XYZ file of C-alpha atoms in Angstrom:
383
model
C 127.585 164.876 54.761
C 126.993 162.343 57.533
C 129.414 159.336 57.345
C 127.845 155.888 56.753
C 128.270 153.288 59.490
C 127.893 149.535 58.829
C 126.908 147.251 61.705
C 126.822 143.431 61.565
C 123.929 142.325 63.750
C 124.389 138.527 63.418
C 125.130 135.786 60.966
C 123.043 132.969 62.486
C 124.054 129.495 63.615
C 124.377 128.078 60.122
C 127.569 129.906 59.239
C 130.600 127.868 58.314
C 132.855 126.689 61.155
C 130.153 127.473 63.713
C 129.426 124.634 66.125
C 126.178 124.351 68.029
C 125.896 122.820 71.499
C 122.693 120.828 71.944
C 121.484 119.372 75.240
C 119.350 116.249 74.966
C 117.732 115.809 78.377
C 117.847 115.302 81.253
C 114.076 115.173 80.686
C 113.644 114.084 77.088
C 111.639 111.256 75.487
C 114.696 109.781 73.760
C 116.946 109.485 76.809
C 115.367 106.533 78.696
C 114.976 108.711 81.776
C 116.976 111.460 83.401
C 120.141 111.160 81.326
C 121.624 114.252 79.691
C 123.613 114.164 76.483
C 125.678 117.226 75.657
C 126.222 117.198 71.894
C 128.412 119.480 69.831
C 127.035 119.649 66.292
C 128.428 120.739 62.964
C 125.219 121.106 61.011
C 123.420 117.769 61.331
C 126.532 115.835 62.266
C 127.661 115.156 65.828
C 131.232 116.296 66.500
C 131.476 115.491 70.218
C 129.183 113.754 72.698
C 129.316 113.750 76.481
C 126.906 111.736 78.658
C 126.153 113.761 81.797
C 124.982 111.530 84.619
C 124.032 111.892 88.266
C 120.495 113.268 88.058
C 119.093 110.118 89.713
C 121.901 109.602 92.229
C 120.447 108.202 95.477
C 123.601 107.259 97.352
C 122.819 103.545 97.567
C 126.443 102.622 98.226
C 126.562 104.874 101.298
C 123.201 103.584 102.510
C 124.628 100.037 102.408
C 126.989 101.055 105.197
C 124.078 101.858 107.530
C 122.023 98.708 106.865
C 122.635 95.149 108.001
C 123.185 92.254 105.621
C 119.485 91.458 105.416
C 118.445 95.052 104.781
C 120.936 95.842 102.005
C 119.164 93.388 99.693
C 116.212 95.742 99.293
C 118.551 98.599 98.288
C 120.503 96.529 95.770
C 117.201 95.337 94.356
C 116.332 98.717 92.862
C 119.188 100.268 90.870
C 118.326 98.291 87.720
C 114.589 98.047 88.182
C 114.238 95.669 85.237
C 116.661 93.137 86.786
C 115.651 93.164 90.441
C 116.142 89.460 91.125
C 119.598 89.451 89.543
C 120.613 92.507 91.582
C 119.627 90.765 94.814
C 121.506 87.678 93.726
C 124.869 89.395 93.374
C 124.699 90.819 96.901
C 123.773 87.561 98.595
C 126.453 85.681 96.644
C 129.072 88.132 97.929
C 127.875 87.822 101.539
C 127.702 84.015 101.315
C 131.244 83.952 99.963
C 132.415 86.043 102.932
C 130.673 83.645 105.303
C 131.937 80.529 103.500
C 128.329 79.396 103.340
C 127.077 76.549 101.147
C 123.549 77.024 99.811
C 121.153 74.037 99.475
C 120.991 72.558 95.987
C 117.281 73.250 95.686
C 117.934 76.947 96.282
C 120.766 76.978 93.712
C 118.554 75.628 90.937
C 115.596 77.809 91.889
C 117.811 80.892 91.881
C 119.085 79.988 88.423
C 115.530 79.513 87.151
C 114.305 82.831 88.514
C 117.409 84.650 87.249
C 116.688 83.448 83.707
C 113.008 84.390 83.939
C 114.141 87.834 85.123
C 116.514 87.979 82.118
C 113.580 87.373 79.765
C 111.532 90.084 81.487
C 114.391 92.549 81.119
C 115.014 91.761 77.457
C 111.334 91.883 76.505
C 111.176 95.478 77.692
C 113.951 96.512 75.310
C 112.708 94.289 72.480
C 109.464 96.261 72.630
C 110.742 99.749 73.455
C 113.553 99.898 70.896
C 111.289 99.586 67.825
C 108.994 102.133 69.514
C 111.805 104.688 69.545
C 112.251 104.167 65.809
C 108.562 104.701 65.087
C 107.128 101.182 65.387
C 104.477 101.157 68.119
C 103.108 97.605 67.680
C 105.962 95.501 69.192
C 105.747 97.171 72.605
C 102.188 95.913 73.067
C 103.291 92.346 72.335
C 106.284 92.746 74.643
C 104.101 93.832 77.546
C 101.690 90.964 76.917
C 104.533 88.464 77.269
C 105.926 90.309 80.278
C 102.571 90.044 82.030
C 102.550 86.266 81.548
C 105.961 85.910 83.187
C 105.360 88.573 85.813
C 102.324 86.632 86.989
C 104.434 83.591 87.878
C 107.156 85.750 89.421
C 104.563 87.549 91.517
C 103.038 84.262 92.627
C 106.347 82.923 93.885
C 107.675 86.111 95.503
C 104.762 88.444 96.162
C 106.330 91.262 94.123
C 105.897 92.308 90.520
C 109.153 94.214 90.024
C 111.026 94.246 93.334
C 110.839 90.625 94.370
C 112.890 90.592 97.593
C 112.985 86.802 97.326
C 116.708 86.174 97.815
C 118.062 85.702 101.297
C 121.573 85.138 102.588
C 121.746 81.347 102.563
C 119.040 80.689 99.987
C 115.563 81.968 99.225
C 112.698 83.351 101.295
C 110.552 80.217 100.991
C 109.906 77.193 98.813
C 107.926 77.270 95.591
C 104.109 77.166 95.910
C 102.345 73.899 95.121
C 101.789 73.541 91.376
C 103.903 76.589 90.575
C 106.418 74.683 88.440
C 103.670 73.534 86.069
C 102.309 77.060 85.751
C 105.814 78.421 85.156
C 106.395 75.833 82.433
C 103.128 76.856 80.755
C 104.136 80.521 80.915
C 107.543 79.815 79.354
C 105.912 77.786 76.572
C 103.351 80.538 75.917
C 106.016 83.227 75.614
C 108.219 81.049 73.400
C 105.325 80.301 71.045
C 104.798 84.020 70.411
C 108.397 85.183 70.045
C 108.024 85.116 66.258
C 106.513 88.581 66.650
C 110.020 89.919 67.206
C 111.698 87.493 64.801
C 109.383 88.395 61.931
C 107.571 91.645 62.696
C 110.663 93.553 63.862
C 113.699 91.893 62.276
C 111.744 91.306 59.075
C 110.807 94.985 58.780
C 112.862 96.713 56.113
C 112.473 100.138 57.742
C 113.807 98.816 61.050
C 116.750 97.184 59.298
C 117.413 100.328 57.292
C 117.539 102.447 60.450
C 119.857 100.064 62.332
C 122.160 98.247 59.882
C 125.612 99.827 59.799
C 124.584 102.499 62.334
C 126.514 103.023 65.570
C 129.284 100.495 64.971
C 131.176 99.706 68.184
C 134.584 98.110 67.691
C 135.942 95.306 69.910
C 138.785 97.650 70.911
C 136.281 100.191 72.215
C 134.436 97.432 74.070
C 137.594 96.536 75.978
C 138.622 100.171 76.502
C 135.323 101.188 78.098
C 134.579 97.930 79.926
C 131.417 97.311 77.911
C 129.793 93.950 78.634
C 126.684 91.875 78.048
C 124.726 91.747 74.768
C 126.331 94.989 73.562
C 129.864 93.564 73.847
C 128.892 90.237 72.274
C 127.305 92.086 69.338
C 130.793 93.466 68.625
C 132.331 89.991 68.575
C 133.622 89.913 72.175
C 132.849 86.317 73.129
C 132.573 86.531 76.915
C 129.798 85.385 79.239
C 130.365 84.713 82.943
C 127.753 81.959 82.940
C 130.030 79.954 80.640
C 133.504 81.314 81.369
C 133.275 81.490 85.172
C 130.108 79.563 86.076
C 128.176 80.337 89.242
C 124.862 78.981 90.585
C 123.894 75.971 88.430
C 125.300 77.258 85.136
C 128.159 74.780 85.249
C 125.583 72.002 84.760
C 123.753 73.873 81.997
C 126.574 74.174 79.468
C 124.759 71.954 76.963
C 121.780 74.340 76.991
C 123.596 77.654 77.415
C 124.366 79.377 74.118
C 126.563 82.474 74.025
C 125.403 84.386 70.956
C 127.792 86.773 69.225
C 127.787 88.942 66.111
C 130.666 90.606 64.324
C 129.013 93.722 62.923
C 128.820 95.698 66.168
C 125.978 97.901 64.895
C 122.508 98.642 66.258
C 120.993 95.724 64.352
C 123.548 93.265 65.736
C 122.836 94.431 69.296
C 119.115 93.829 68.811
C 119.759 90.409 67.253
C 121.954 89.332 70.181
C 119.340 90.505 72.681
C 116.627 88.559 70.879
C 118.712 85.381 70.577
C 119.634 85.642 74.260
C 115.926 85.833 75.125
C 115.252 82.589 73.246
C 118.132 80.901 75.070
C 116.985 82.177 78.484
C 113.629 80.475 77.900
C 115.467 77.226 77.099
C 117.553 77.579 80.271
C 114.395 78.142 82.321
C 112.932 74.909 80.954
C 116.141 73.032 81.784
C 116.014 74.355 85.372
C 112.388 73.284 85.728
C 113.334 69.798 84.511
C 116.124 69.553 87.088
C 113.954 70.875 89.919
C 111.395 68.175 89.149
C 114.122 65.535 89.671
C 115.409 66.925 92.982
C 114.159 65.311 96.194
C 112.358 67.537 98.722
C 114.777 69.518 100.828
C 115.528 72.882 102.440
C 115.445 76.072 100.402
C 117.682 78.094 102.742
C 120.102 77.954 105.660
C 119.165 78.818 109.205
C 120.878 82.058 110.196
C 121.639 83.633 113.576
C 119.441 86.491 114.736
C 122.331 88.925 114.265
C 124.284 88.168 111.100
C 127.902 89.352 111.013
C 130.382 88.742 108.209
C 133.982 88.034 109.246
C 136.596 90.708 108.715
C 137.963 90.718 105.183
C 136.924 91.508 101.653
C 135.617 89.668 98.600
C 134.420 90.308 95.064
C 131.478 88.602 93.401
C 130.301 89.198 89.861
C 127.315 88.000 87.876
C 126.157 88.036 84.276
C 123.190 90.356 84.728
C 120.753 90.833 81.841
C 122.461 94.091 80.780
C 126.027 92.898 81.359
C 128.503 92.235 84.147
C 127.619 93.441 87.631
C 130.347 93.382 90.266
C 130.020 93.574 94.053
C 133.112 94.458 96.114
C 132.318 93.795 99.772
C 134.546 94.904 102.657
C 133.717 93.816 106.216
C 135.181 94.877 109.557
C 133.348 92.079 111.364
C 130.218 94.127 112.081
C 126.601 93.456 111.213
C 126.762 96.114 108.467
C 129.163 96.253 105.500
C 132.134 98.571 105.902
C 131.967 99.140 102.147
C 129.947 97.680 99.283
C 130.941 98.992 95.878
C 128.716 98.262 92.877
C 130.096 97.860 89.372
C 126.954 98.182 87.260
C 126.700 97.201 83.613
C 124.859 100.317 82.438
C 127.476 102.688 83.884
C 130.261 101.284 81.717
C 128.107 100.659 78.672
C 126.867 104.251 78.462
C 130.406 105.668 78.491
C 130.917 104.185 75.030
C 128.558 106.848 73.632
C 131.532 109.237 73.570
C 133.038 106.862 70.995
C 129.849 105.918 69.146
C 128.084 109.234 68.544
C 130.807 111.485 67.014
C 130.635 111.391 63.230
C 127.002 110.244 63.121
C 123.913 112.233 62.205
C 121.528 113.621 64.804
C 118.779 111.523 63.200
C 120.725 108.352 64.100
C 121.319 109.394 67.706
C 118.056 107.900 68.977
C 118.727 104.610 67.170
C 122.198 104.374 68.737
C 121.083 105.453 72.202
C 118.211 102.955 72.293
C 120.469 100.105 71.194
C 122.681 100.549 74.273
C 119.954 98.934 76.458
C 120.622 100.744 79.726
C 118.668 101.716 82.832
C 119.474 105.150 84.249
C 119.181 104.004 87.876
C 121.843 101.417 87.100
C 124.157 104.223 86.005
C 123.676 106.532 88.972
C 123.193 103.976 91.787
């Protein structure tokens, strides 16, 4: 009689104590671009999460070392493509600090105005795209309508729709066009009058609130541990904003208008609420800047610079409250016309690291809600 042999072919991935490794991205509709998330799952629950970055790395920091101080502005412009004006601003502030240069008052107020308009443009993108990721398609159409209104005035003043290249060391490229302030004021008023779309249509939607309330709670301790900043940190109760706590540009004179919005819940809903409230306040700050510009006498918008611009030997650090959080610029000069080193500390890079803390313990179905609420740009991570 032939002996019987038993062979176990397989028990499948659903067996007890069997973890599954799932790669989300780098090309995936829920990753905001070429970001890869390596998830370890136990059934439908995430056990471990690892953001894998570098797929968009372009070596901007090394390219800075081969460009002069005028040329590096165009490189810094692009890493967070939703905050181009603010990116330029941080670089020129660092160079001006190295040079000990004082910028004309008209340029200071105009920079502040354009930085706040850029903040609104940045936030509108996320106010529209985040509901889209949760299944609500309508808000993104409204968001792009409002963005077009503001982009029109930004394009008129700078010539660019996304990459403005309007900042210069010592001020701005040129003065504002005739009648532009009135058109900018009309654009701000038009956008403000229609912001109830997000106040009512999104925040008032019970499905949106059900998908975001209590989901992805980030503690203040984790905020400090990972260096998280911007609206995400303030949604966890961390009350810090460089515009108030270490004012630059004209923010020291705007303290009565500036409102630093915080929430204590630290969940996806709180992050969206802070972003929305910050958008309202940025519109108010833009109006205040327009009022002040109307009172200023005519004057220069920039400083005359030598044909070859060289920063003195030394180093400095400038930081700004970018729309997505704190951006830092560490500039080292050896006295040449190019930086010896320019290190970027981008908001998105630090913010995305907190996913290793946020995602474990949550369901796969909540991953997209958490990821979208981190409001990051992949180019800002990889630089």
